[in-house]
Amino acid sequence: MSHSADATLGESSYPRLTRSLSAVESWGFGLTAHISWTALVPAIHAALGSQAIFVWIPAVIFGMLLNYQVKRLGMHFINVAGGTPNYATKLLQNYPGLARYAAIGYLLNWVSYLAVNTIVLRDLIKVNLEALGITCPEIFLDIGFTVLPFIVAFSGTRALSILHLFFVIPAFGLLITFCVQGLGWLAFSDVSPGFFPSNSSSLGFVDWTKWFFFVTYATYSCETASSFVADSRHPTQTLRFLDVAAWMMPPIFLGGSWVVMRLATDSNLKDNAFLNLVAASQPFWGKSAAVSVSFLLVAACLLGSATVVSNCPRILYQLALDNHISPVFSVVSRRGVFVPALTLTLVLCLVYLIWGDVARIVAIGNIGWFVCFMLFHLGLWLRRDRPEVLFGRISLGILLLEVVVLVVGGLAWGWLNLLIGLLFPIGVMGIDAVIRRVAFPPFHRSWWMRRYRTRPVVIIKDSVILQVFILIFLLCSAVGIGWLFGVKLNKVTTAAGENLFVVLLMSVAFVGVAIACWTSLPQVVAIAEAREAAEHLFTVAQDGILVVDDRGIIQQANPATESFFGVNPSELLGNHLNKWLPALVYYPDQWTKRSEQALLRNGKNKILEVSISDRPHQDFQEYVVILHDITQRKQAEEILRHSEAELRQEAKHLASQLVHSEKMSSLGQLVAGVAHEINNPVNFIYGNITFANQYIQDLLSLLQLYQQNYPNPVTKIQEKTEAIDLNFLIADLPNLLTSMTVGAERIIEIVLSLRNFSRLDEAEMKAVNIHEGIDSTLMILEHRLKPKSDYLAIEVIKEYGDLPLVECYAGQLNQVFMNLLANAIDAIEESLVISHPSFGQDKEISLSGSFRPSELLVGETLCKRGQIQIHTQLISEKQVVIRIADNGLGIPENVQQQLFEPFFTTKPVGKGTGLGLSISYQIITQKHQGELQCISAPGQGTEFVIVIPLNQQTI
């Protein structure tokens, strides 16, 4: 597998750090460096005596400044894990090589700390066992104390942080007690040797640089809490603890060192940490000094090792995320275990452990560490104008001092150690380059991702059996070892026995936690995390969540319920739910599992979807009620239904319009075609009548000359003259030609009316004569105005006003006139009945003007005459009003409300489509931006009023 395979994995394709640690748990890691002071102070005290305080003072000051600076950077890089070394890579992002070197140098120092702790613990046990005459199994102790923190670390972050916190609190409390009580004893005890020494020796610059280089191992590492910002639930609180950690440095590093310097004065103590601390604490702790110091030293070693396996993987993880090292180190399981990063940390620790020399491990590890802080201060100075940099210009001075300390102090510790320390990070970078390129599956992130996503091949259905077997094995081993120690300790009881007891006690505690980590603790952690997740969901859920008892009384309510009921959730407690949802009466076991309830609040109705589920317990029954506001959804559904109905109606209307438009278009084309075809022969006939009349007149003149000159024609001519009635023919022939001329002229007028009505050449808006359109429509309908066998002719009364040309769609407006006039004729035909006795009581109709008398006496029968009145007028608003009124039966009010709806008609089936008035309304209101009104009453006739603008551009 090539490294390119990793590139195909998206950033979201693998687990990331989750904010699972509480702020207190992260604070515990921030105290590790303070406790590590116990391992450093004897060496510097043995070398410098009282002058050691002058090394501690500047180291503490620089350490405090570092804490404040790291806190500022942490606030800026709130999601960056690993703390200081990864902040350094951000500061040196323009120099990736230096950034990578600095971070790895910092890492190697922490790894060396674990190896040193293992050796210190081994030596402590070895010394005490030899005092009891017991041979020390060094190899087993080395492996045991090295692997022990990794066992816990491989089980998850939470277990390790809880274990660390449990022991760091008493250890730190004991350390603070030592410092404060020792200073108090020096200042106020009658047997005190005095707070200040009676004489002092000088301190050379080389010695100062050598030991300043040494003590920064502790003073620069008090910012460890920042490494856990990315997985802290309260990152800002974690970072604020750096202030506390900074102010804990003076009482411990300065105060504690002063106590050791003044009370551990025996030269035979040399640099033994245990002996120096016991000698310093015995004056005020008495017999408990040895046990307390043993606990303190063991706690410092084990807690330091726990911090190493917590801190180092996060450094590697962030470096991998930032592409400084192989992506495989960015892998983290869903339980928060950095398997590849922990594996590399273990390998590096074993490399240190093989050397087995504490002095060399410290010297080599501290060189990379010191260089890291030099580069860190360089980055601060390079970015001194950025808001995240707190002491940019001071950092330059610290950097220059650190360069001198590295050269002088590093050489004082041995040039070979200095060289190895400088090259070791480069060697690790080389290892990383090999990991990137070697086609070994576990060296690549994709292999781990597939492993995490795949279920294990072997699934233990009953894991309890396995857990019990592991627990029995580990506990039996612990009891066996304890029994062996008990046998030995019973033979001889010494201070060494008590010290071994402390070591054994701490070791068993770690073993016990390891047992729990691999047996019941994962389930406990999973349960706790599930509970926290449920509580978090309960708090942040947007839906209202209530817990009610078996009587419906509210026991719990989440914050979201306030938006539903308008009261604080605490005010809901103790009340029955039907106080707000009246439909939920009686007890919850009778409620519908899912229902919709109405909630009246502030005069507004809300619709809530209510889901109810029971949650049985051993001693009681309760129910979870989930409220979801579906008011907007219901409104949207109602709007959607209304919109669908409107769209269906609109589609139906558009379809009818389309059909009608197609029919009218076809009719217009047909009318235009017929008019054109009629027009040609009529023009031919009409044009030849004049010539025919002239020819006939000439022939008649010639015939008259023949009669005058030949008054006595032959017998056959006389007979033919009598047969054809020549005199009548001569008299009637001119009349015949005149009638033909009148008929041809009538046909021409009809054709012209048809052309005006169809208006195929005026599909667009033009200025036209409205009266011509009305007259053309009346001419087309003239056959319906003539008298019939059962009623008289319908009279049309024209009251045309003085109208200018009107801008309109002439063809469409003619359709409106046709529909309205045809409906008026239909209404009149329906009302006209000859010899109907009720007509004798009819009155004259007057809607918008005065109709002529509507009743005529024909013989002895009273007949009602149909009348249509057409009135046009130009009003002051530059609008044209056209009124078309009839004296039919009229229209009831309830029918008038539906008159312009599509497909509504009062005519019999097959006689009306219900589209005429609807389309007319659309043409007037939408096409011409006008108005179409109906004024009618039963028995009073009907009047349609059309109002359109004179000029459409002015709309």
CSV table of C-alpha atoms in Angstrom, one decimal, residues 312-596:
chain,number,residue,atom,x,y,z
A,312,CYS,CA,2.9,12.4,23.8
A,313,PRO,CA,0.1,10.8,21.7
A,314,ARG,CA,-1.6,14.1,21.5
A,315,ILE,CA,1.5,15.8,20.2
A,316,LEU,CA,1.9,13.2,17.5
A,317,TYR,CA,-1.8,13.3,16.7
A,318,GLN,CA,-1.7,17.1,16.1
A,319,LEU,CA,1.6,16.9,14.1
A,320,ALA,CA,0.0,14.3,11.9
A,321,LEU,CA,-3.1,16.5,11.4
A,322,ASP,CA,-0.9,19.4,10.4
A,323,ASN,CA,1.0,17.2,7.9
A,324,HIS,CA,4.3,17.4,9.8
A,325,ILE,CA,4.6,13.6,10.3
A,326,SER,CA,2.9,10.5,8.9
A,327,PRO,CA,-0.9,10.6,8.8
A,328,VAL,CA,-1.1,7.2,10.6
A,329,PHE,CA,-0.4,9.0,13.9
A,330,SER,CA,-3.7,10.9,13.5
A,331,VAL,CA,-5.6,7.7,14.0
A,332,VAL,CA,-7.7,7.7,17.2
A,333,SER,CA,-10.3,5.1,18.2
A,334,ARG,CA,-13.8,6.1,19.2
A,335,ARG,CA,-12.7,5.4,22.8
A,336,GLY,CA,-10.0,8.0,22.5
A,337,VAL,CA,-7.0,5.6,22.2
A,338,PHE,CA,-4.1,6.7,20.0
A,339,VAL,CA,-2.8,3.2,19.1
A,340,PRO,CA,-0.1,4.1,16.5
A,341,ALA,CA,1.1,7.2,18.6
A,342,LEU,CA,1.1,5.1,21.8
A,343,THR,CA,3.1,2.4,20.0
A,344,LEU,CA,5.8,4.8,18.8
A,345,THR,CA,5.9,6.3,22.3
A,346,LEU,CA,6.5,2.9,23.8
A,347,VAL,CA,9.2,2.1,21.3
A,348,LEU,CA,11.1,5.4,22.0
A,349,CYS,CA,10.8,4.8,25.7
A,350,LEU,CA,12.3,1.3,25.4
A,351,VAL,CA,15.2,2.9,23.4
A,352,TYR,CA,15.9,5.3,26.3
A,353,LEU,CA,15.5,2.4,28.8
A,354,ILE,CA,18.1,0.3,27.0
A,355,TRP,CA,20.7,3.0,27.9
A,356,GLY,CA,19.8,2.6,31.5
A,357,ASP,CA,21.7,5.7,32.6
A,358,VAL,CA,19.5,8.4,34.2
A,359,ALA,CA,22.1,11.2,33.8
A,360,ARG,CA,22.5,10.4,30.1
A,361,ILE,CA,18.8,10.1,29.5
A,362,VAL,CA,18.1,13.4,31.2
A,363,ALA,CA,20.9,15.2,29.4
A,364,ILE,CA,20.0,13.9,25.9
A,365,GLY,CA,16.3,14.3,26.4
A,366,ASN,CA,16.7,17.8,27.8
A,367,ILE,CA,18.7,19.0,24.8
A,368,GLY,CA,15.8,18.5,22.3
A,369,TRP,CA,13.5,20.0,24.9
A,370,PHE,CA,15.6,23.1,25.4
A,371,VAL,CA,16.0,23.6,21.6
A,372,CYS,CA,12.2,23.4,21.3
A,373,PHE,CA,11.7,26.3,23.6
A,374,MET,CA,14.5,28.2,21.9
A,375,LEU,CA,12.6,27.8,18.6
A,376,PHE,CA,9.3,28.6,20.4
A,377,HIS,CA,10.7,31.9,21.6
A,378,LEU,CA,12.1,32.5,18.1
A,379,GLY,CA,8.6,32.0,16.7
A,380,LEU,CA,7.1,34.4,19.2
A,381,TRP,CA,9.6,37.1,18.2
A,382,LEU,CA,9.0,36.5,14.5
A,383,ARG,CA,5.2,36.9,15.1
A,384,ARG,CA,5.6,39.6,17.7
A,385,ASP,CA,3.0,41.8,16.2
A,386,ARG,CA,0.3,39.2,16.2
A,387,PRO,CA,-2.5,39.4,18.9
A,388,GLU,CA,-1.8,35.8,20.1
A,389,VAL,CA,1.8,36.8,21.0
A,390,LEU,CA,2.0,38.2,24.6
A,391,PHE,CA,5.7,38.8,25.2
A,392,GLY,CA,7.1,39.1,21.6
A,393,ARG,CA,10.0,41.4,22.3
A,394,ILE,CA,10.9,39.9,25.7
A,395,SER,CA,11.1,36.5,23.9
A,396,LEU,CA,14.1,37.7,21.9
A,397,GLY,CA,16.1,38.3,25.1
A,398,ILE,CA,15.0,34.9,26.5
A,399,LEU,CA,16.1,33.3,23.2
A,400,LEU,CA,19.5,34.9,23.2
A,401,LEU,CA,20.0,33.7,26.8
A,402,GLU,CA,18.8,30.2,25.9
A,403,VAL,CA,21.3,30.0,23.0
A,404,VAL,CA,24.2,30.8,25.5
A,405,VAL,CA,22.8,28.3,28.0
A,406,LEU,CA,22.5,25.6,25.3
A,407,VAL,CA,26.1,26.0,24.1
A,408,VAL,CA,27.8,26.5,27.5
A,409,GLY,CA,25.5,24.3,29.6
A,410,GLY,CA,25.1,21.6,27.0
A,411,LEU,CA,28.9,21.3,26.6
A,412,ALA,CA,29.2,21.2,30.4
A,413,TRP,CA,27.0,18.1,30.4
A,414,GLY,CA,29.3,16.5,27.7
A,415,TRP,CA,29.7,17.2,24.1
A,416,LEU,CA,28.7,13.7,23.1
A,417,ASN,CA,25.4,14.0,24.9
A,418,LEU,CA,24.9,17.4,23.3
A,419,LEU,CA,25.5,15.9,19.8
A,420,ILE,CA,23.3,12.9,20.4
A,421,GLY,CA,20.6,15.1,21.8
A,422,LEU,CA,20.7,17.4,18.7
A,423,LEU,CA,20.7,14.4,16.3
A,424,PHE,CA,18.0,12.3,18.1
A,425,PRO,CA,15.0,14.4,16.7
A,426,ILE,CA,16.5,14.1,13.2
A,427,GLY,CA,16.7,10.4,13.7
A,428,VAL,CA,13.0,10.3,14.7
A,429,MET,CA,12.2,12.4,11.6
A,430,GLY,CA,14.0,9.7,9.6
A,431,ILE,CA,11.9,7.0,11.2
A,432,ASP,CA,8.8,9.0,10.2
A,433,ALA,CA,10.1,9.2,6.6
A,434,VAL,CA,10.5,5.4,6.5
A,435,ILE,CA,7.0,4.9,8.0
A,436,ARG,CA,5.5,7.1,5.2
A,437,ARG,CA,7.2,5.1,2.4
A,438,VAL,CA,7.2,1.5,3.6
A,439,ALA,CA,4.3,-0.5,2.2
A,440,PHE,CA,3.5,-2.1,5.6
A,441,PRO,CA,-0.3,-1.9,6.2
A,442,PRO,CA,-0.2,-0.8,9.9
A,443,PHE,CA,2.0,2.1,8.8
A,444,HIS,CA,-0.9,3.7,6.9
A,445,ARG,CA,-4.1,5.3,8.2
A,446,SER,CA,-6.4,3.5,5.8
A,447,TRP,CA,-5.5,0.1,7.4
A,448,TRP,CA,-6.6,1.4,10.8
A,449,MET,CA,-9.7,2.9,9.5
A,450,ARG,CA,-10.9,-0.3,7.9
A,451,ARG,CA,-10.0,-2.1,11.2
A,452,TYR,CA,-12.1,0.4,13.2
A,453,ARG,CA,-15.0,0.2,10.8
A,454,THR,CA,-15.0,-3.6,10.6
A,455,ARG,CA,-16.6,-5.8,13.3
A,456,PRO,CA,-14.2,-8.2,14.9
A,457,VAL,CA,-14.1,-11.7,13.4
A,458,VAL,CA,-14.3,-13.3,16.8
A,459,ILE,CA,-17.2,-12.0,18.8
A,460,ILE,CA,-17.4,-13.2,22.4
A,461,LYS,CA,-21.1,-13.4,23.1
A,462,ASP,CA,-20.6,-13.8,26.8
A,463,SER,CA,-17.8,-11.4,27.6
A,464,VAL,CA,-18.5,-11.7,31.4
A,465,ILE,CA,-16.8,-15.1,31.4
A,466,LEU,CA,-13.6,-13.6,29.9
A,467,GLN,CA,-13.7,-10.6,32.2
A,468,VAL,CA,-14.0,-12.8,35.3
A,469,PHE,CA,-11.2,-15.0,34.2
A,470,ILE,CA,-8.9,-12.0,33.6
A,471,LEU,CA,-9.9,-10.5,37.0
A,472,ILE,CA,-9.3,-13.8,38.8
A,473,PHE,CA,-5.9,-14.2,37.1
A,474,LEU,CA,-4.7,-10.7,37.9
A,475,LEU,CA,-6.0,-10.7,41.4
A,476,CYS,CA,-4.5,-14.1,42.2
A,477,SER,CA,-1.1,-12.8,40.9
A,478,ALA,CA,-1.3,-9.7,43.0
A,479,VAL,CA,-2.2,-11.7,46.1
A,480,GLY,CA,0.6,-14.2,45.4
A,481,ILE,CA,3.1,-11.4,45.1
A,482,GLY,CA,1.7,-9.8,48.3
A,483,TRP,CA,2.0,-13.1,50.1
A,484,LEU,CA,5.6,-13.5,49.1
A,485,PHE,CA,6.4,-10.0,50.3
A,486,GLY,CA,4.5,-10.6,53.5
A,487,VAL,CA,6.6,-13.7,54.2
A,488,LYS,CA,9.8,-11.7,53.8
A,489,LEU,CA,8.6,-8.7,55.7
A,490,ASN,CA,7.5,-10.9,58.7
A,491,LYS,CA,11.1,-12.0,59.1
A,492,VAL,CA,12.4,-8.5,59.4
A,493,THR,CA,10.6,-5.3,59.9
A,494,THR,CA,12.5,-2.2,58.9
A,495,ALA,CA,12.0,1.2,57.4
A,496,ALA,CA,12.8,-0.4,54.1
A,497,GLY,CA,9.8,-2.6,54.6
A,498,GLU,CA,7.5,0.4,55.1
A,499,ASN,CA,8.9,2.0,52.0
A,500,LEU,CA,8.3,-1.2,50.0
A,501,PHE,CA,4.8,-1.2,51.3
A,502,VAL,CA,4.2,2.3,49.8
A,503,VAL,CA,5.7,1.2,46.5
A,504,LEU,CA,3.6,-2.0,46.6
A,505,LEU,CA,0.5,0.0,47.5
A,506,MET,CA,0.8,2.4,44.6
A,507,SER,CA,1.7,-0.5,42.2
A,508,VAL,CA,-1.3,-2.5,43.3
A,509,ALA,CA,-3.5,0.6,42.8
A,510,PHE,CA,-2.3,0.9,39.3
A,511,VAL,CA,-2.7,-2.8,38.7
A,512,GLY,CA,-6.2,-2.6,40.1
A,513,VAL,CA,-7.1,0.2,37.8
A,514,ALA,CA,-5.6,-1.8,34.9
A,515,ILE,CA,-7.9,-4.7,35.9
A,516,ALA,CA,-10.9,-2.4,35.9
A,517,CYS,CA,-9.8,-0.9,32.6
A,518,TRP,CA,-9.8,-4.3,30.9
A,519,THR,CA,-12.9,-5.6,32.7
A,520,SER,CA,-15.8,-3.5,34.0
A,521,LEU,CA,-14.5,0.1,33.5
A,522,PRO,CA,-15.2,0.2,29.7
A,523,GLN,CA,-18.8,-0.7,30.4
A,524,VAL,CA,-19.0,1.9,33.3
A,525,VAL,CA,-17.4,4.5,31.0
A,526,ALA,CA,-19.8,3.6,28.2
A,527,ILE,CA,-22.8,3.9,30.6
A,528,ALA,CA,-21.5,7.2,31.9
A,529,GLU,CA,-21.0,8.5,28.4
A,530,ALA,CA,-24.4,7.3,27.3
A,531,ARG,CA,-25.9,9.1,30.3
A,532,GLU,CA,-24.1,12.3,29.6
A,533,ALA,CA,-25.1,12.1,25.9
A,534,ALA,CA,-28.7,11.6,27.0
A,535,GLU,CA,-28.6,14.5,29.4
A,536,HIS,CA,-26.9,16.7,26.8
A,537,LEU,CA,-29.6,15.7,24.3
A,538,PHE,CA,-32.3,16.4,26.9
A,539,THR,CA,-30.8,19.9,27.4
A,540,VAL,CA,-30.1,20.9,23.8
A,541,ALA,CA,-33.1,19.3,22.1
A,542,GLN,CA,-35.3,21.7,20.2
A,543,ASP,CA,-38.4,19.6,20.9
A,544,GLY,CA,-40.0,19.8,24.3
A,545,ILE,CA,-39.3,16.7,26.5
A,546,LEU,CA,-41.4,16.0,29.6
A,547,VAL,CA,-41.2,13.2,32.1
A,548,VAL,CA,-44.5,12.5,33.8
A,549,ASP,CA,-45.4,9.9,36.5
A,550,ASP,CA,-48.2,7.4,36.2
A,551,ARG,CA,-50.7,10.1,37.2
A,552,GLY,CA,-49.7,12.5,34.5
A,553,ILE,CA,-47.8,14.8,36.9
A,554,ILE,CA,-44.8,16.5,35.3
A,555,GLN,CA,-41.6,15.4,37.0
A,556,GLN,CA,-38.9,16.8,34.6
A,557,ALA,CA,-38.9,19.3,31.7
A,558,ASN,CA,-36.2,20.3,29.4
A,559,PRO,CA,-35.4,24.0,28.6
A,560,ALA,CA,-37.2,23.8,25.2
A,561,THR,CA,-40.6,23.5,26.9
A,562,GLU,CA,-40.4,27.2,27.8
A,563,SER,CA,-40.9,28.1,24.1
A,564,PHE,CA,-44.0,25.8,24.0
A,565,PHE,CA,-45.8,26.8,27.2
A,566,GLY,CA,-44.3,30.2,27.9
A,567,VAL,CA,-43.3,29.5,31.5
A,568,ASN,CA,-40.1,28.5,33.1
A,569,PRO,CA,-39.6,24.7,33.1
A,570,SER,CA,-39.4,24.7,36.9
A,571,GLU,CA,-42.9,26.0,37.0
A,572,LEU,CA,-44.2,23.0,35.1
A,573,LEU,CA,-43.1,20.6,37.8
A,574,GLY,CA,-45.8,19.2,40.0
A,575,ASN,CA,-48.6,20.1,37.6
A,576,HIS,CA,-50.7,17.8,35.5
A,577,LEU,CA,-50.0,18.0,31.8
A,578,ASN,CA,-53.7,18.5,30.9
A,579,LYS,CA,-53.4,22.0,32.5
A,580,TRP,CA,-51.8,23.0,29.2
A,581,LEU,CA,-53.1,20.2,26.9
A,582,PRO,CA,-56.7,19.7,28.0
A,583,ALA,CA,-57.3,16.7,25.7
A,584,LEU,CA,-54.8,14.6,27.8
A,585,VAL,CA,-57.1,13.7,30.6
A,586,TYR,CA,-56.9,10.9,33.1
A,587,TYR,CA,-53.7,8.8,33.3
A,588,PRO,CA,-50.9,8.4,30.8
A,589,ASP,CA,-51.6,4.7,30.2
A,590,GLN,CA,-54.9,5.8,28.6
A,591,TRP,CA,-53.3,8.5,26.3
A,592,THR,CA,-52.8,7.8,22.6
A,593,LYS,CA,-49.2,7.0,21.8
A,594,ARG,CA,-49.1,9.6,19.1
A,595,SER,CA,-51.6,12.4,18.7
A,596,GLU,CA,-52.0,16.1,17.7
